[in-house]
PDB file of C-alpha atoms in Angstrom:
ATOM      1  CA  GLN E  18     117.796 104.451 118.942  1.00 89.00           C
ATOM      2  CA  LEU E  19     115.944 106.619 116.454  1.00 92.00           C
ATOM      3  CA  GLN E  20     112.174 106.636 116.915  1.00 95.00           C
ATOM      4  CA  LEU E  21     109.433 108.330 114.917  1.00 97.00           C
ATOM      5  CA  GLN E  22     105.912 109.012 116.178  1.00 98.00           C
ATOM      6  CA  GLU E  23     103.005 110.253 114.085  1.00 98.00           C
ATOM      7  CA  SER E  24     100.264 112.319 115.690  1.00 98.00           C
ATOM      8  CA  GLY E  25      97.136 114.164 114.643  1.00 97.00           C
ATOM      9  CA  PRO E  26      93.368 113.780 114.253  1.00 97.00           C
ATOM     10  CA  GLY E  27      92.090 110.335 113.453  1.00 96.00           C
ATOM     11  CA  LEU E  28      88.989 111.667 111.712  1.00 98.00           C
ATOM     12  CA  VAL E  29      88.765 114.369 109.057  1.00 98.00           C
ATOM     13  CA  LYS E  30      85.681 115.575 107.196  1.00 98.00           C
ATOM     14  CA  PRO E  31      85.516 115.439 103.395  1.00 98.00           C
ATOM     15  CA  SER E  32      86.872 118.557 101.640  1.00 97.00           C
ATOM     16  CA  GLU E  33      88.841 119.552 104.749  1.00 98.00           C
ATOM     17  CA  THR E  34      92.597 119.425 105.357  1.00 98.00           C
ATOM     18  CA  LEU E  35      94.388 116.468 106.930  1.00 98.00           C
ATOM     19  CA  SER E  36      97.227 117.608 109.193  1.00 98.00           C
ATOM     20  CA  LEU E  37      99.759 115.253 110.774  1.00 98.00           C
ATOM     21  CA  THR E  38     103.015 115.671 112.668  1.00 98.00           C
ATOM     22  CA  CYS E  39     105.927 113.266 112.944  1.00 98.00           C
ATOM     23  CA  THR E  40     108.148 113.738 115.994  1.00 97.00           C
ATOM     24  CA  VAL E  41     111.660 112.328 115.819  1.00 95.00           C
ATOM     25  CA  SER E  42     113.438 111.243 119.000  1.00 93.00           C
ATOM     26  CA  GLY E  43     116.788 109.614 119.671  1.00 91.00           C
ATOM     27  CA  GLY E  44     118.477 111.609 116.933  1.00 89.00           C
ATOM     28  CA  SER E  45     118.396 114.865 115.021  1.00 87.00           C
ATOM     29  CA  ILE E  46     116.433 115.598 111.891  1.00 87.00           C
ATOM     30  CA  ARG E  47     119.534 117.452 110.734  1.00 81.00           C
ATOM     31  CA  GLY E  48     121.593 114.254 110.758  1.00 70.00           C
ATOM     32  CA  GLY E  49     125.337 114.260 111.213  1.00 57.00           C
ATOM     33  CA  SER E  50     126.722 117.637 112.210  1.00 49.00           C
ATOM     34  CA  ILE E  51     130.302 116.763 111.268  1.00 49.00           C
ATOM     35  CA  SER E  52     129.544 115.883 107.669  1.00 48.00           C
ATOM     36  CA  ARG E  53     126.920 118.611 107.340  1.00 55.00           C
ATOM     37  CA  THR E  54     124.825 116.119 105.402  1.00 66.00           C
ATOM     38  CA  GLY E  55     121.314 115.732 106.639  1.00 80.00           C
ATOM     39  CA  TYR E  56     118.640 113.146 106.094  1.00 88.00           C
ATOM     40  CA  TYR E  57     115.571 113.089 103.927  1.00 93.00           C
ATOM     41  CA  TRP E  58     112.309 112.281 105.677  1.00 95.00           C
ATOM     42  CA  GLY E  59     109.283 110.807 103.968  1.00 96.00           C
ATOM     43  CA  TRP E  60     105.551 110.302 104.346  1.00 98.00           C
ATOM     44  CA  ILE E  61     103.952 107.084 103.069  1.00 98.00           C
ATOM     45  CA  ARG E  62     100.343 105.961 103.319  1.00 98.00           C
ATOM     46  CA  GLN E  63      98.498 102.665 103.158  1.00 98.00           C
ATOM     47  CA  PRO E  64      94.729 102.434 102.598  1.00 98.00           C
ATOM     48  CA  PRO E  65      93.098  99.669 104.649  1.00 97.00           C
ATOM     49  CA  GLY E  66      93.926  96.292 103.137  1.00 96.00           C
ATOM     50  CA  LYS E  67      95.961  97.822 100.315  1.00 97.00           C
ATOM     51  CA  GLY E  68      99.548  98.592  99.398  1.00 97.00           C
ATOM     52  CA  LEU E  69     101.968 101.404 100.141  1.00 98.00           C
ATOM     53  CA  GLU E  70     102.048 104.793  98.429  1.00 98.00           C
ATOM     54  CA  TRP E  71     104.819 107.368  98.781  1.00 98.00           C
ATOM     55  CA  ILE E  72     103.352 110.820  99.438  1.00 98.00           C
ATOM     56  CA  GLY E  73     106.457 112.971  99.527  1.00 97.00           C
ATOM     57  CA  SER E  74     109.789 113.716 101.148  1.00 96.00           C
ATOM     58  CA  ILE E  75     111.585 116.649 102.706  1.00 95.00           C
ATOM     59  CA  TYR E  76     115.219 117.453 103.370  1.00 92.00           C
ATOM     60  CA  TYR E  77     116.124 118.913 106.758  1.00 88.00           C
ATOM     61  CA  SER E  78     116.798 122.223 104.993  1.00 88.00           C
ATOM     62  CA  GLY E  79     113.218 122.318 103.712  1.00 92.00           C
ATOM     63  CA  ASN E  80     113.554 121.122 100.092  1.00 93.00           C
ATOM     64  CA  THR E  81     110.499 119.087  99.202  1.00 95.00           C
ATOM     65  CA  TYR E  82     109.672 116.343  96.699  1.00 96.00           C
ATOM     66  CA  TYR E  83     106.125 115.168  96.090  1.00 97.00           C
ATOM     67  CA  ASN E  84     104.339 112.283  94.418  1.00 97.00           C
ATOM     68  CA  PRO E  85     103.062 113.802  91.164  1.00 95.00           C
ATOM     69  CA  SER E  86      99.641 112.240  91.731  1.00 96.00           C
ATOM     70  CA  LEU E  87      99.239 114.131  95.028  1.00 97.00           C
ATOM     71  CA  LYS E  88     101.420 117.176  94.427  1.00 97.00           C
ATOM     72  CA  SER E  89      98.572 119.656  94.023  1.00 97.00           C
ATOM     73  CA  ARG E  90      97.180 118.799  97.472  1.00 98.00           C
ATOM     74  CA  VAL E  91     100.277 118.106  99.594  1.00 98.00           C
ATOM     75  CA  ILE E  92     102.462 120.325 101.712  1.00 98.00           C
ATOM     76  CA  ILE E  93     105.316 118.838 103.768  1.00 98.00           C
ATOM     77  CA  SER E  94     107.296 121.027 106.137  1.00 97.00           C
ATOM     78  CA  VAL E  95     110.051 120.657 108.722  1.00 95.00           C
ATOM     79  CA  ASP E  96     110.675 122.271 112.106  1.00 94.00           C
ATOM     80  CA  THR E  97     114.245 121.450 113.108  1.00 90.00           C
ATOM     81  CA  SER E  98     113.873 123.242 116.461  1.00 91.00           C
ATOM     82  CA  LYS E  99     111.150 120.774 117.437  1.00 94.00           C
ATOM     83  CA  ASN E 100     112.644 117.822 115.517  1.00 93.00           C
ATOM     84  CA  GLN E 101     109.369 117.435 113.643  1.00 96.00           C
ATOM     85  CA  ILE E 102     108.112 117.071 110.109  1.00 97.00           C
ATOM     86  CA  SER E 103     104.540 117.802 109.140  1.00 98.00           C
ATOM     87  CA  LEU E 104     102.108 116.739 106.449  1.00 98.00           C
ATOM     88  CA  LYS E 105      99.107 118.645 105.163  1.00 98.00           C
ATOM     89  CA  LEU E 106      96.774 117.112 102.592  1.00 98.00           C
ATOM     90  CA  THR E 107      94.017 119.388 101.354  1.00 98.00           C
ATOM     91  CA  SER E 108      90.548 118.690  99.944  1.00 98.00           C
ATOM     92  CA  VAL E 109      90.433 115.150 101.307  1.00 98.00           C
ATOM     93  CA  THR E 110      87.969 112.505 100.176  1.00 98.00           C
ATOM     94  CA  ALA E 111      87.174 108.989 101.357  1.00 98.00           C
ATOM     95  CA  ALA E 112      89.985 107.787  99.077  1.00 98.00           C
ATOM     96  CA  ASP E 113      92.459 109.464 101.437  1.00 98.00           C
ATOM     97  CA  THR E 114      91.460 107.175 104.298  1.00 98.00           C
ATOM     98  CA  ALA E 115      94.657 105.345 105.190  1.00 98.00           C
ATOM     99  CA  VAL E 116      97.338 104.628 107.746  1.00 98.00           C
ATOM    100  CA  TYR E 117      99.892 107.404 107.387  1.00 98.00           C
ATOM    101  CA  TYR E 118     103.530 106.656 108.174  1.00 98.00           C
ATOM    102  CA  CYS E 119     106.582 108.840 108.466  1.00 98.00           C
ATOM    103  CA  ALA E 120     110.016 107.360 107.889  1.00 97.00           C
ATOM    104  CA  ARG E 121     113.647 108.373 107.554  1.00 95.00           C
ATOM    105  CA  GLN E 122     115.363 108.087 104.233  1.00 93.00           C
ATOM    106  CA  GLY E 123     119.000 108.464 103.361  1.00 81.00           C
ATOM    107  CA  VAL E 124     121.262 111.383 102.675  1.00 78.00           C
ATOM    108  CA  VAL E 125     122.105 112.970  99.304  1.00 77.00           C
ATOM    109  CA  THR E 126     118.849 112.075  97.532  1.00 82.00           C
ATOM    110  CA  PRO E 127     115.161 111.597  98.359  1.00 82.00           C
ATOM    111  CA  ASN E 128     115.234 108.543  96.081  1.00 87.00           C
ATOM    112  CA  ASN E 129     116.084 106.117  98.832  1.00 92.00           C
ATOM    113  CA  TRP E 130     114.769 103.360 101.025  1.00 95.00           C
ATOM    114  CA  PHE E 131     112.796 104.022 104.206  1.00 97.00           C
ATOM    115  CA  ASP E 132     114.154 103.061 107.619  1.00 95.00           C
ATOM    116  CA  PRO E 133     113.079 103.332 110.345  1.00 96.00           C
ATOM    117  CA  TRP E 134     109.322 103.902 110.208  1.00 98.00           C
ATOM    118  CA  GLY E 135     106.917 105.360 112.707  1.00 98.00           C
ATOM    119  CA  GLN E 136     104.142 103.125 114.005  1.00 98.00           C
ATOM    120  CA  GLY E 137     101.601 104.830 111.758  1.00 98.00           C
ATOM    121  CA  ILE E 138      98.343 106.632 112.394  1.00 98.00           C
ATOM    122  CA  LEU E 139      94.976 105.743 110.917  1.00 98.00           C
ATOM    123  CA  VAL E 140      93.163 108.721 109.456  1.00 98.00           C
ATOM    124  CA  SER E 141      89.582 108.233 108.348  1.00 98.00           C
ATOM    125  CA  VAL E 142      87.778 110.682 106.082  1.00 98.00           C
ATOM    126  CA  SER E 143      84.098 110.758 106.878  1.00 96.00           C
ATOM    127  CA  ALA E 144      81.335 113.237 107.563  1.00 96.00           C
TER     128      ALA E 144
ATOM    129  CA  ASP F   6     106.291 106.597  87.346  1.00 92.00           C
ATOM    130  CA  ILE F   7     108.061 103.263  87.462  1.00 97.00           C
ATOM    131  CA  GLN F   8     105.564 100.463  88.065  1.00 98.00           C
ATOM    132  CA  MET F   9     106.573  97.563  90.307  1.00 98.00           C
ATOM    133  CA  THR F  10     104.827  94.212  89.902  1.00 98.00           C
ATOM    134  CA  GLN F  11     105.225  91.418  92.433  1.00 98.00           C
ATOM    135  CA  SER F  12     104.423  87.769  91.975  1.00 98.00           C
ATOM    136  CA  PRO F  13     102.767  85.826  93.322  1.00 97.00           C
ATOM    137  CA  SER F  14     100.223  87.931  95.189  1.00 98.00           C
ATOM    138  CA  THR F  15      99.763  85.155  97.730  1.00 98.00           C
ATOM    139  CA  LEU F  16     102.063  82.282  98.519  1.00 97.00           C
ATOM    140  CA  SER F  17     101.203  79.285 100.695  1.00 97.00           C
ATOM    141  CA  ALA F  18     104.187  77.601 102.285  1.00 97.00           C
ATOM    142  CA  SER F  19     105.268  75.473 105.227  1.00 96.00           C
ATOM    143  CA  VAL F  20     107.904  76.025 107.870  1.00 97.00           C
ATOM    144  CA  GLY F  21     111.261  75.013 106.431  1.00 97.00           C
ATOM    145  CA  ASP F  22     110.302  75.714 102.826  1.00 97.00           C
ATOM    146  CA  ARG F  23     112.480  77.766 100.506  1.00 98.00           C
ATOM    147  CA  VAL F  24     110.410  80.743  99.350  1.00 98.00           C
ATOM    148  CA  THR F  25     111.040  83.059  96.415  1.00 98.00           C
ATOM    149  CA  ILE F  26     109.167  86.272  95.621  1.00 98.00           C
ATOM    150  CA  THR F  27     109.671  88.090  92.331  1.00 98.00           C
ATOM    151  CA  CYS F  28     109.513  91.819  91.686  1.00 98.00           C
ATOM    152  CA  ARG F  29     109.568  93.281  88.174  1.00 98.00           C
ATOM    153  CA  ALA F  30     110.093  96.933  87.284  1.00 98.00           C
ATOM    154  CA  SER F  31     108.486  98.602  84.257  1.00 98.00           C
ATOM    155  CA  GLN F  32     111.910  99.972  83.298  1.00 98.00           C
ATOM    156  CA  SER F  33     115.458  99.455  84.442  1.00 98.00           C
ATOM    157  CA  ILE F  34     116.160 100.529  88.013  1.00 97.00           C
ATOM    158  CA  SER F  35     119.762  99.272  88.118  1.00 95.00           C
ATOM    159  CA  SER F  36     120.125  97.917  91.678  1.00 96.00           C
ATOM    160  CA  TRP F  37     118.012 100.550  93.408  1.00 96.00           C
ATOM    161  CA  LEU F  38     115.630  98.148  95.104  1.00 98.00           C
ATOM    162  CA  ALA F  39     114.572  97.499  98.689  1.00 98.00           C
ATOM    163  CA  TRP F  40     112.438  94.814 100.330  1.00 98.00           C
ATOM    164  CA  TYR F  41     110.193  95.193 103.382  1.00 98.00           C
ATOM    165  CA  GLN F  42     108.293  92.824 105.652  1.00 98.00           C
ATOM    166  CA  GLN F  43     104.983  93.918 107.131  1.00 98.00           C
ATOM    167  CA  LYS F  44     102.931  92.153 109.760  1.00 98.00           C
ATOM    168  CA  PRO F  45      99.269  92.997 110.481  1.00 96.00           C
ATOM    169  CA  GLY F  46      98.863  96.282 112.317  1.00 96.00           C
ATOM    170  CA  LYS F  47     102.578  97.060 112.145  1.00 98.00           C
ATOM    171  CA  ALA F  48     104.767  99.354 110.086  1.00 98.00           C
ATOM    172  CA  PRO F  49     106.870  97.862 107.304  1.00 98.00           C
ATOM    173  CA  LYS F  50     110.332  96.743 108.340  1.00 98.00           C
ATOM    174  CA  LEU F  51     113.320  97.128 106.028  1.00 98.00           C
ATOM    175  CA  LEU F  52     114.914  93.785 105.189  1.00 98.00           C
ATOM    176  CA  ILE F  53     117.149  94.475 102.203  1.00 98.00           C
ATOM    177  CA  TYR F  54     118.393  97.547 100.367  1.00 96.00           C
ATOM    178  CA  MET F  55     120.470  98.003  97.218  1.00 96.00           C
ATOM    179  CA  THR F  56     119.004  94.705  95.912  1.00 97.00           C
ATOM    180  CA  SER F  57     121.091  92.431  98.115  1.00 98.00           C
ATOM    181  CA  SER F  58     122.402  94.281 101.183  1.00 97.00           C
ATOM    182  CA  LEU F  59     120.959  92.848 104.364  1.00 97.00           C
ATOM    183  CA  GLN F  60     119.781  95.431 106.895  1.00 97.00           C
ATOM    184  CA  SER F  61     121.427  95.121 110.303  1.00 95.00           C
ATOM    185  CA  GLY F  62     119.672  92.604 112.515  1.00 97.00           C
ATOM    186  CA  VAL F  63     117.861  90.814 109.682  1.00 98.00           C
ATOM    187  CA  PRO F  64     118.397  87.022 109.710  1.00 97.00           C
ATOM    188  CA  SER F  65     120.714  85.631 107.056  1.00 98.00           C
ATOM    189  CA  ARG F  66     117.977  83.333 105.714  1.00 98.00           C
ATOM    190  CA  PHE F  67     116.751  86.411 103.820  1.00 98.00           C
ATOM    191  CA  SER F  68     118.583  87.260 100.618  1.00 98.00           C
ATOM    192  CA  GLY F  69     117.986  89.387  97.564  1.00 98.00           C
ATOM    193  CA  SER F  70     119.243  89.313  94.001  1.00 98.00           C
ATOM    194  CA  GLY F  71     118.669  90.747  90.552  1.00 98.00           C
ATOM    195  CA  SER F  72     119.355  93.836  88.526  1.00 96.00           C
ATOM    196  CA  GLY F  73     117.741  95.946  85.840  1.00 97.00           C
ATOM    197  CA  THR F  74     114.076  94.974  85.818  1.00 98.00           C
ATOM    198  CA  GLU F  75     113.870  91.614  87.604  1.00 98.00           C
ATOM    199  CA  PHE F  76     114.549  90.989  91.273  1.00 98.00           C
ATOM    200  CA  THR F  77     113.953  88.238  93.810  1.00 98.00           C
ATOM    201  CA  LEU F  78     113.637  87.945  97.553  1.00 98.00           C
ATOM    202  CA  THR F  79     114.465  84.498  98.876  1.00 98.00           C
ATOM    203  CA  ILE F  80     113.829  83.045 102.308  1.00 98.00           C
ATOM    204  CA  SER F  81     116.041  79.979 102.513  1.00 98.00           C
ATOM    205  CA  SER F  82     114.123  78.181 105.261  1.00 97.00           C
ATOM    206  CA  LEU F  83     110.792  79.700 106.218  1.00 97.00           C
ATOM    207  CA  GLN F  84     110.329  80.269 109.945  1.00 97.00           C
ATOM    208  CA  PRO F  85     107.065  80.856 111.872  1.00 96.00           C
ATOM    209  CA  ASP F  86     107.985  84.539 112.295  1.00 96.00           C
ATOM    210  CA  ASP F  87     108.245  84.986 108.518  1.00 97.00           C
ATOM    211  CA  PHE F  88     104.533  84.682 107.744  1.00 95.00           C
ATOM    212  CA  ALA F  89     103.805  88.251 106.665  1.00 98.00           C
ATOM    213  CA  THR F  90     103.364  90.455 103.625  1.00 98.00           C
ATOM    214  CA  TYR F  91     106.437  91.475 101.650  1.00 98.00           C
ATOM    215  CA  TYR F  92     106.834  94.594  99.515  1.00 98.00           C
ATOM    216  CA  CYS F  93     109.488  95.648  97.060  1.00 98.00           C
ATOM    217  CA  GLN F  94     110.260  99.327  96.500  1.00 98.00           C
ATOM    218  CA  GLN F  95     112.291 100.988  93.777  1.00 98.00           C
ATOM    219  CA  TYR F  96     114.222 104.177  94.385  1.00 96.00           C
ATOM    220  CA  ASN F  97     115.799 104.754  90.994  1.00 96.00           C
ATOM    221  CA  SER F  98     113.371 107.658  90.768  1.00 95.00           C
ATOM    222  CA  SER F  99     110.419 108.819  92.885  1.00 95.00           C
ATOM    223  CA  PRO F 100     109.804 105.845  95.180  1.00 96.00           C
ATOM    224  CA  THR F 101     107.158 103.322  94.201  1.00 98.00           C
ATOM    225  CA  PHE F 102     106.163 100.026  95.808  1.00 98.00           C
ATOM    226  CA  GLY F 103     105.007  96.671  94.552  1.00 98.00           C
ATOM    227  CA  GLN F 104     101.489  95.585  95.479  1.00 98.00           C
ATOM    228  CA  GLY F 105     102.728  93.085  98.053  1.00 98.00           C
ATOM    229  CA  THR F 106     103.062  89.317  98.426  1.00 98.00           C
ATOM    230  CA  LYS F 107     101.343  87.637 101.341  1.00 98.00           C
ATOM    231  CA  VAL F 108     103.150  84.576 102.656  1.00 98.00           C
ATOM    232  CA  GLU F 109     100.627  82.398 104.448  1.00 97.00           C
ATOM    233  CA  ILE F 110     100.714  79.072 106.229  1.00 91.00           C
ATOM    234  CA  LYS F 111     100.021  76.098 103.990  1.00 90.00           C
TER     235      LYS F 111
END
């Protein structure tokens, strides 16, 4: 059964960089080796008491797609040898305080639903 | 960005009730719509994708319909486990979510 687990600091200072890792177990980030089609993997966040916001997605080969509203501050990367994807968000403010989730998307396109999800990690931005 | 608007924001219902949640897109998204259920402190769980396809393991009392700009999620007979917040998400283009509908006990 595919499982995703987010990890990283739970507290980040304003103006610094938020860095999170999502470790995938029970399956490969590359996806099906026979078809040579891999999965897209996404990051989504949810401020306390608010709704969901897509941050960006990455293909196992490294192609990235970002939310235009966050694009200037986001870097998503993949390490297939470790079965991990990573998120960096620069110049954070209190508005970036949220639960951050990673999730698998489909193949072919990053425009897809999300399933399954990691349990999420709360990151607070505060001095 | 395609804006997704859910209604109502909060819905009070009783066990056994038929519940309908509406999701409207700011432009046509064909059938590229998913629904999620989220309980407090938990990650969202995929219920339905492609407007009406039930994710494996999801009870058949959940159903989805619609196309273009208007979509609905229906729970045919509300169960105690169904009290939660529900989100729609379009994936016709860069993914965006509705603001959520909280289903609470009447």
